[in-house]
């Protein structure tokens, strides 16, 4: 019979992926009191050498028990989520496993496998592969998960059965011993949240240059870059966040409930840059406004920014209130509600089309350059050898842009090129489409600022990506409760799989 495996148990607020260790160490009495009250805390089990094996995240008031299993390198690769049933037992509701990048590079092994238990052993398996591919299927639970779907809810300190979920401890007796550590004197925010509406976990890390995350698009490693994006002027502080195309259909009643101080505030952009040569394009991870008088003051707590009529009670698990980014343009704008009537007048002027606030996006400029190449090649071939075949190919190069392109501006580009060619005038080509409108100021590769002269306010527009949908908006408060920051989060990072 194998000898009992000794494990040291440490109580804490949770595991910090940035430091790679537990934070907010608690004494046993504090953890026990939280357990009895249903408040959240965490339990870390380590082997005799100090290597992490299992992390339990417990919040009985929410009926929640999360189990993280660490790999040999100290990374969290598997997460089981249990719900506490009325009878006191634990029922597995979700499981997720992240493969090591080298293991998934071949594409034969899913980079992320998520399982949702629907009832009994019937479940939904969702596999996500490196590069963005994914599959989904309904099936019976595989044997490894079927064996752990139901467990007894442990009393405080009786963690042996849950700790034994680690492969190293399977089939052996676990001898739990209290770790010999001193509790932390200063309180530390918990780096996790029980199931509920989307929580602002990892938001601060989005604006720490060099911070590493997994990209939520392809789950590859990526690094945060932070770019200054000028300033925004808020005459009243009533913040309105909308796609620029939606501003003409907006009203002051859609401004956020909690205002920012009136005045001029710095704007920054968080950009997620894939690591290595094989990564995809950079992605905007967040747009942040810092209150000028509190620049440098740490945000003590983040909360969901709400508009009138919105409530957290309306949200299902993982849901949020926020802003809907325009999927065609990938644009989102921030302004003061007092500027709205004057901005609407400007943005509905044909000479100041809303799209010109940002200019042509990087994706559109690439498409225009490709269209230019196709047109030149087809036109030159027709001029070199006029005939039915080359003429038809030239016509086919033109007609898709006029009849079938999803984006009207590409059709306008082709018409402009043809018109200049017919009247023999010089056409600046794609250059004139690369710059924003004359009234907008270039504040970086992803942002533009449009001044509104009547109120003195400004509209800041950012290209956050054409694959971005709804975005939560977070309000940051300083320790004294004052509003210190506002952040539009594009959900570009896979926070549960932080590395």
C-alpha positions as a printed Julia matrix, in Angstrom:
499×3 Matrix{Float64}:
   0.0    0.0     0.0
   1.47   3.41   -0.95
   2.68   5.57    1.88
   0.45   8.57    2.72
   1.31  11.67    0.7
   1.97  14.68    2.92
   0.54  18.02    1.77
   0.74  21.4     3.41
  -2.43  23.47    3.49
  -2.38  27.27    3.32
  -5.43  29.53    3.53
  -5.45  32.69    1.43
  -7.48  35.03   -0.77
  -6.44  33.17   -3.9
  -3.74  32.58   -6.49
  -2.17  35.56   -8.24
  -1.15  34.58  -11.78
   1.12  37.59  -12.12
   3.33  36.74   -9.13
   2.77  33.0    -9.52
   1.87  32.45   -5.89
  -0.82  32.81   -3.21
  -1.87  36.27   -2.06
  -3.61  37.47    1.08
  -2.49  34.67    3.4
  -5.1   34.03    6.14
  -4.86  32.36    9.52
  -6.94  29.23   10.08
  -9.41  30.96   12.4
 -10.21  33.65    9.83
 -10.68  31.09    7.06
 -12.91  28.99    9.32
 -15.07  32.0    10.16
 -15.45  32.8     6.49
 -16.4   29.19    5.76
 -19.14  29.31    8.39
 -20.44  32.65    7.11
 -20.35  31.51    3.48
 -17.81  34.2     2.53
 -15.21  33.42   -0.09
 -11.64  32.26    0.59
  -9.15  29.85   -0.95
  -7.2   26.77    0.11
  -3.81  25.94   -1.41
  -2.38  22.44   -1.05
   1.36  22.08   -1.73
   3.65  19.09   -1.59
   6.46  18.76    0.96
   8.82  20.63   -1.37
   6.44  23.58   -1.66
   5.2   22.92   -5.22
   1.51  23.84   -5.69
  -0.81  20.92   -6.39
  -4.42  22.0    -5.82
  -6.17  25.3    -5.23
  -9.72  25.32   -3.87
 -11.84  28.47   -4.3
 -14.77  28.33   -1.89
 -17.81  30.58   -1.53
 -20.62  28.61    0.1
 -23.03  31.57    0.03
 -22.92  31.19   -3.74
 -22.97  27.37   -3.54
 -19.57  27.35   -5.23
 -16.42  25.26   -4.97
 -13.78  25.59   -7.67
 -10.87  23.15   -7.95
  -7.69  24.13   -9.82
  -5.09  21.45  -10.58
  -1.48  22.51  -11.19
   0.94  20.87  -13.6
   4.57  19.99  -12.9
   5.69  23.49  -13.97
   3.38  25.18  -11.48
   0.78  26.28  -14.05
  -2.97  25.91  -13.58
  -4.08  23.64  -16.41
  -7.36  22.1   -15.18
 -10.35  23.69  -13.48
 -13.37  21.81  -12.11
 -16.36  23.75  -10.92
 -18.73  22.25   -8.38
 -22.13  23.49   -7.23
 -23.34  22.75   -3.74
 -26.65  20.91   -3.88
 -29.49  21.22   -1.37
 -28.61  17.91    0.19
 -25.08  19.09    0.96
 -23.25  17.27   -1.81
 -21.13  18.73   -4.6
 -22.17  18.31   -8.23
 -19.76  18.93  -11.1
 -21.21  21.59  -13.43
 -18.23  22.64  -15.57
 -14.71  21.5   -16.32
 -11.99  23.11  -18.41
  -8.51  22.0   -19.4
  -5.76  23.99  -21.12
  -3.16  21.98  -23.0
   0.45  23.1   -22.95
   1.15  25.22  -26.06
   3.76  22.75  -27.33
   1.27  19.91  -26.93
  -1.42  21.72  -28.92
   0.84  23.16  -31.63
   0.15  20.22  -33.95
  -3.56  21.06  -34.03
  -4.52  17.48  -33.19
  -5.01  18.25  -29.5
  -7.42  21.04  -28.47
  -5.74  23.97  -26.84
  -8.77  24.4   -24.58
 -11.41  21.77  -23.81
 -14.53  22.99  -21.98
 -17.22  20.67  -20.66
 -20.65  21.65  -19.38
 -22.57  18.98  -17.49
 -26.24  19.17  -18.49
 -27.66  16.5   -16.22
 -26.62  13.04  -15.18
 -23.64  12.23  -17.38
 -24.97  14.04  -20.46
 -22.8   16.99  -21.41
 -21.56  19.47  -24.01
 -17.89  19.29  -25.06
 -16.38  22.37  -26.68
 -12.87  22.2   -28.14
 -10.87  25.26  -29.16
  -7.76  24.79  -31.28
  -4.68  26.91  -31.8
  -5.38  29.43  -34.55
  -9.07  29.88  -33.7
 -10.8   26.65  -34.86
 -13.42  25.12  -32.59
 -15.87  22.23  -32.38
 -18.86  21.44  -30.19
 -20.7   18.17  -29.48
 -23.28  16.7   -27.12
 -22.14  13.41  -25.63
 -21.85  11.29  -22.53
 -19.18  12.37  -20.1
 -15.86  10.68  -20.63
 -14.74   8.28  -17.93
 -12.33  10.63  -16.17
 -15.04  13.21  -15.5
 -17.9   10.76  -14.99
 -16.0    9.37  -12.0
 -15.93  12.75  -10.21
 -19.35  14.25  -11.0
 -20.63  13.84   -7.42
 -18.68  14.36   -4.2
 -19.47  15.0    -0.57
 -19.23  18.63    0.47
 -16.29  18.79    2.87
 -16.42  20.22    6.34
 -13.84  22.89    7.03
 -10.35  21.4     7.03
 -11.45  18.09    5.51
 -10.06  18.69    2.03
  -8.59  15.25    1.38
 -11.11  14.09   -1.24
 -10.86  17.3    -3.24
  -7.08  17.42   -3.05
  -6.98  13.79   -4.24
  -8.38  14.96   -7.61
  -4.8   15.77   -8.56
  -3.33  12.96  -10.71
  -0.28  12.69   -8.46
  -2.51  11.96   -5.48
  -4.97   9.6    -7.12
  -5.25   6.3    -5.24
  -3.08   7.36   -2.31
  -3.92   8.54    1.18
  -3.46  12.27    1.61
  -2.04  13.56    4.88
  -2.94  17.24    5.22
  -0.88  19.45    7.51
  -1.17  23.14    8.25
   1.53  25.19    6.56
   3.86  27.08    8.88
   3.3   30.61    7.55
   2.42  34.0     8.97
  -0.82  35.64    7.78
  -0.53  38.89    5.85
  -1.18  42.03    7.84
  -2.59  44.15    5.03
  -5.78  43.09    3.26
  -5.47  42.01   -0.39
  -8.35  41.89   -2.91
  -9.28  38.37   -3.93
  -8.01  37.6    -7.47
 -11.1   35.54   -8.27
 -14.88  35.81   -8.01
 -17.63  33.22   -7.52
 -20.16  32.66  -10.33
 -22.27  35.72  -11.07
 -22.26  38.66  -13.5
 -18.93  39.25  -15.19
 -16.36  40.43  -12.64
 -13.53  42.9   -13.38
 -10.78  40.37  -12.73
  -7.42  41.25  -14.25
  -8.53  44.73  -15.33
  -5.53  46.46  -13.72
  -3.18  44.14  -15.59
  -4.46  45.39  -18.94
  -2.53  48.61  -18.38
   0.71  47.17  -17.04
   3.28  47.18  -19.86
   4.94  43.79  -20.25
   2.1   41.91  -18.53
   1.58  38.52  -20.17
  -1.8   37.03  -21.01
  -3.32  34.46  -23.29
  -5.02  36.03  -26.29
  -8.74  35.19  -26.14
  -8.86  34.91  -29.96
  -6.35  32.12  -30.51
  -5.24  31.44  -26.91
  -1.6   32.11  -27.76
   0.7   34.02  -25.38
   0.71  37.79  -25.78
   2.2   40.83  -24.07
   0.57  44.12  -23.09
   1.69  47.41  -24.61
   0.29  50.72  -23.32
  -0.02  53.71  -25.67
  -0.94  57.31  -24.91
  -3.98  58.39  -26.93
  -4.13  62.08  -26.16
  -6.82  63.56  -23.94
 -10.58  63.83  -23.77
 -12.42  66.98  -22.74
 -15.64  66.4   -20.77
 -17.55  69.67  -20.21
 -20.02  68.12  -17.72
 -18.52  64.67  -17.01
 -21.63  62.79  -18.19
 -19.93  60.09  -20.25
 -21.56  58.61  -23.33
 -19.95  55.51  -24.9
 -21.3   54.44  -28.28
 -20.17  53.44  -31.78
 -19.82  56.7   -33.74
 -22.43  55.48  -36.23
 -24.9   55.2   -33.34
 -24.43  58.71  -31.95
 -27.14  60.26  -34.17
 -29.6   57.79  -32.6
 -28.44  58.34  -29.0
 -29.69  60.61  -26.27
 -28.3   62.16  -23.08
 -30.3   59.6   -21.09
 -27.84  56.94  -22.29
 -24.93  58.53  -20.44
 -23.44  56.52  -17.56
 -25.11  56.94  -14.19
 -21.88  57.83  -12.38
 -20.17  60.84  -13.98
 -16.48  61.61  -14.2
 -15.24  65.0   -13.02
 -15.6   67.66  -15.69
 -12.36  68.68  -17.37
  -9.57  67.32  -19.56
  -8.38  63.79  -18.79
  -5.64  61.58  -20.29
  -6.62  58.63  -22.46
  -4.58  55.45  -22.86
  -4.93  52.36  -25.0
  -3.92  48.83  -24.03
  -2.7   46.76  -26.98
  -2.15  43.01  -26.8
   0.83  42.0   -28.95
   1.14  38.25  -29.76
   4.48  36.74  -28.8
   6.69  35.18  -31.45
   6.65  35.38  -35.24
   3.65  33.11  -35.72
   1.15  35.24  -33.8
  -1.71  37.16  -35.34
  -2.15  40.93  -35.45
  -2.11  43.06  -32.34
  -5.48  43.59  -30.63
  -6.77  46.47  -28.56
  -7.47  45.16  -25.07
  -8.85  48.3   -23.48
  -9.48  52.05  -23.69
  -8.94  53.85  -20.39
  -9.64  57.37  -19.18
  -7.82  58.42  -16.0
  -9.19  61.3   -13.95
  -6.58  64.05  -14.27
  -6.46  64.92  -10.56
  -5.96  61.26   -9.6
  -3.35  60.17  -12.16
  -0.95  57.89  -10.32
  -3.51  57.02   -7.63
  -4.13  53.27   -7.64
  -7.62  52.05   -8.38
  -8.79  50.31   -5.21
 -11.84  48.62   -6.72
 -13.53  48.27  -10.1
 -17.28  48.07  -10.64
 -19.5   47.71  -13.68
 -20.47  51.09  -15.1
 -24.23  51.25  -15.57
 -26.67  53.43  -17.47
 -30.07  54.49  -16.07
 -32.39  51.51  -15.83
 -29.59  48.91  -15.77
 -28.99  46.65  -12.77
 -26.64  43.82  -11.9
 -29.68  41.87  -10.73
 -30.81  41.62  -14.36
 -27.68  39.74  -15.43
 -27.19  36.01  -15.73
 -23.87  34.39  -14.92
 -20.97  35.81  -16.9
 -23.13  38.53  -18.49
 -22.62  42.27  -18.37
 -23.97  45.66  -19.36
 -21.73  47.64  -21.67
 -21.28  49.05  -25.14
 -21.98  47.32  -28.45
 -19.05  47.89  -30.82
 -19.98  48.3   -34.46
 -18.89  45.01  -36.07
 -18.47  46.46  -39.57
 -16.11  49.26  -38.58
 -14.78  48.0   -35.22
 -15.18  51.5   -33.79
 -16.22  52.77  -30.37
 -16.44  56.41  -29.28
 -16.44  58.25  -25.97
 -17.73  61.79  -25.44
 -19.64  64.03  -23.06
 -23.42  63.88  -23.41
 -23.45  67.68  -23.65
 -21.53  67.42  -26.95
 -24.08  65.09  -28.51
 -26.32  67.6   -30.39
 -23.35  69.31  -32.0
 -21.52  66.06  -32.8
 -24.64  64.65  -34.42
 -24.76  67.68  -36.7
 -21.13  67.14  -37.67
 -21.38  63.38  -38.12
 -24.46  63.6   -40.34
 -22.73  66.1   -42.62
 -21.73  64.24  -45.83
 -18.35  65.96  -45.69
 -17.73  64.56  -42.22
 -19.0   61.01  -42.5
 -18.77  59.11  -39.18
 -16.22  56.72  -40.65
 -13.85  59.62  -41.3
 -13.59  60.19  -37.56
 -11.23  57.25  -37.5
 -10.13  57.23  -41.14
  -9.86  53.9   -42.84
  -9.02  51.14  -40.38
  -5.9   48.99  -40.83
  -8.06  46.14  -42.13
  -9.76  48.41  -44.66
  -6.46  49.89  -45.84
  -5.11  46.38  -46.44
  -8.25  45.55  -48.43
  -7.91  48.73  -50.49
  -4.27  47.97  -51.25
  -5.22  44.47  -52.39
  -8.04  45.85  -54.53
  -5.62  48.36  -56.06
  -3.23  45.55  -56.98
  -6.0   43.5   -58.58
  -7.28  46.44  -60.59
  -3.82  47.41  -61.83
  -2.95  43.87  -62.89
  -6.28  43.33  -64.66
  -6.18  46.73  -66.36
  -2.58  46.3   -67.52
  -3.31  42.83  -68.9
  -6.24  44.25  -70.9
  -4.15  47.14  -72.24
  -1.28  44.82  -73.17
  -3.52  42.35  -75.02
  -7.03  43.7   -75.68
  -9.47  40.88  -76.21
 -12.5   39.04  -74.92
 -10.64  37.11  -72.2
  -8.63  39.99  -70.77
 -11.65  42.28  -71.07
 -13.81  39.86  -69.14
 -11.15  39.49  -66.44
 -10.91  43.27  -66.15
 -14.72  43.52  -65.82
 -14.73  40.8   -63.16
 -12.06  42.68  -61.24
 -14.31  45.74  -61.2
 -17.81  44.35  -60.74
 -17.44  42.54  -57.39
 -16.41  45.81  -55.79
 -19.46  47.55  -57.22
 -22.09  44.89  -56.64
 -21.01  42.42  -53.99
 -18.61  44.07  -51.55
 -20.0   44.36  -48.03
 -18.31  47.7   -47.51
 -19.64  50.6   -49.55
 -16.39  52.53  -49.23
 -14.51  49.97  -51.32
 -17.02  50.49  -54.1
 -16.49  54.24  -53.82
 -12.75  53.65  -54.07
 -13.11  51.71  -57.33
 -15.47  54.31  -58.82
 -13.0   57.04  -57.92
 -10.14  55.2   -59.62
 -12.19  54.67  -62.79
 -13.41  58.28  -62.88
  -9.89  59.65  -62.66
  -8.75  57.29  -65.36
 -11.54  58.34  -67.73
 -10.94  62.08  -67.37
  -7.15  61.64  -67.22
  -6.65  63.38  -63.87
  -4.25  62.26  -61.17
  -5.82  60.08  -58.5
  -4.0   59.96  -55.13
  -5.04  56.31  -54.83
  -5.19  54.74  -51.39
  -3.32  57.61  -49.76
  -6.37  59.81  -49.45
  -8.25  57.01  -47.72
  -5.53  56.46  -45.14
  -6.03  59.77  -43.35
  -8.98  60.76  -41.15
 -11.23  63.7   -41.94
  -9.8   67.17  -41.7
 -11.72  67.88  -38.51
 -10.32  64.83  -36.69
  -6.91  64.79  -35.08
  -4.68  61.71  -35.33
  -3.76  60.61  -31.79
  -2.22  57.27  -32.61
  -2.53  54.18  -34.82
  -5.86  53.22  -33.26
  -7.46  56.49  -32.12
  -8.73  59.83  -33.42
 -10.02  62.89  -31.58
 -12.72  65.15  -33.01
 -13.15  68.58  -31.37
 -16.62  69.95  -30.82
 -16.24  73.76  -30.76
 -19.58  74.75  -29.18
 -19.08  73.08  -25.79
 -15.31  72.64  -26.06
 -15.66  68.89  -25.62
 -14.05  66.17  -27.68
 -15.04  62.84  -29.18
 -12.41  60.12  -28.85
 -12.88  57.25  -31.29
 -10.87  54.02  -31.17
 -10.57  51.14  -33.6
 -10.84  48.18  -31.24
 -11.19  45.43  -33.87
 -13.71  44.0   -36.29
 -14.06  40.82  -34.24
 -15.17  42.69  -31.12
 -18.82  42.61  -30.02
 -20.24  43.8   -26.72
 -17.69  45.27  -24.31
 -18.1   45.74  -20.55
 -17.29  49.17  -19.15
 -15.64  49.36  -15.73
 -15.61  52.27  -13.29
 -12.53  52.46  -11.05
 -12.63  54.04   -7.6
  -9.78  55.16   -5.37
  -9.58  53.97   -1.78
 -11.58  57.02   -0.62
 -14.41  56.2    -3.04
 -13.69  58.91   -5.61
 -14.02  57.97   -9.28
 -10.48  57.55  -10.62
 -10.83  55.85  -14.0
 -13.16  54.52  -16.68
 -12.24  51.55  -18.84
 -13.77  49.95  -21.94
 -12.73  46.29  -21.85
 -12.7   44.47  -25.23
 -12.35  41.04  -23.56
  -9.24  40.37  -25.65
  -7.52  38.4   -22.88
  -8.37  34.97  -21.57
  -8.19  35.83  -17.89
  -8.8   32.38  -16.35
  -5.75  31.09  -18.26
  -3.35  33.84  -17.27
   0.33  32.83  -17.48
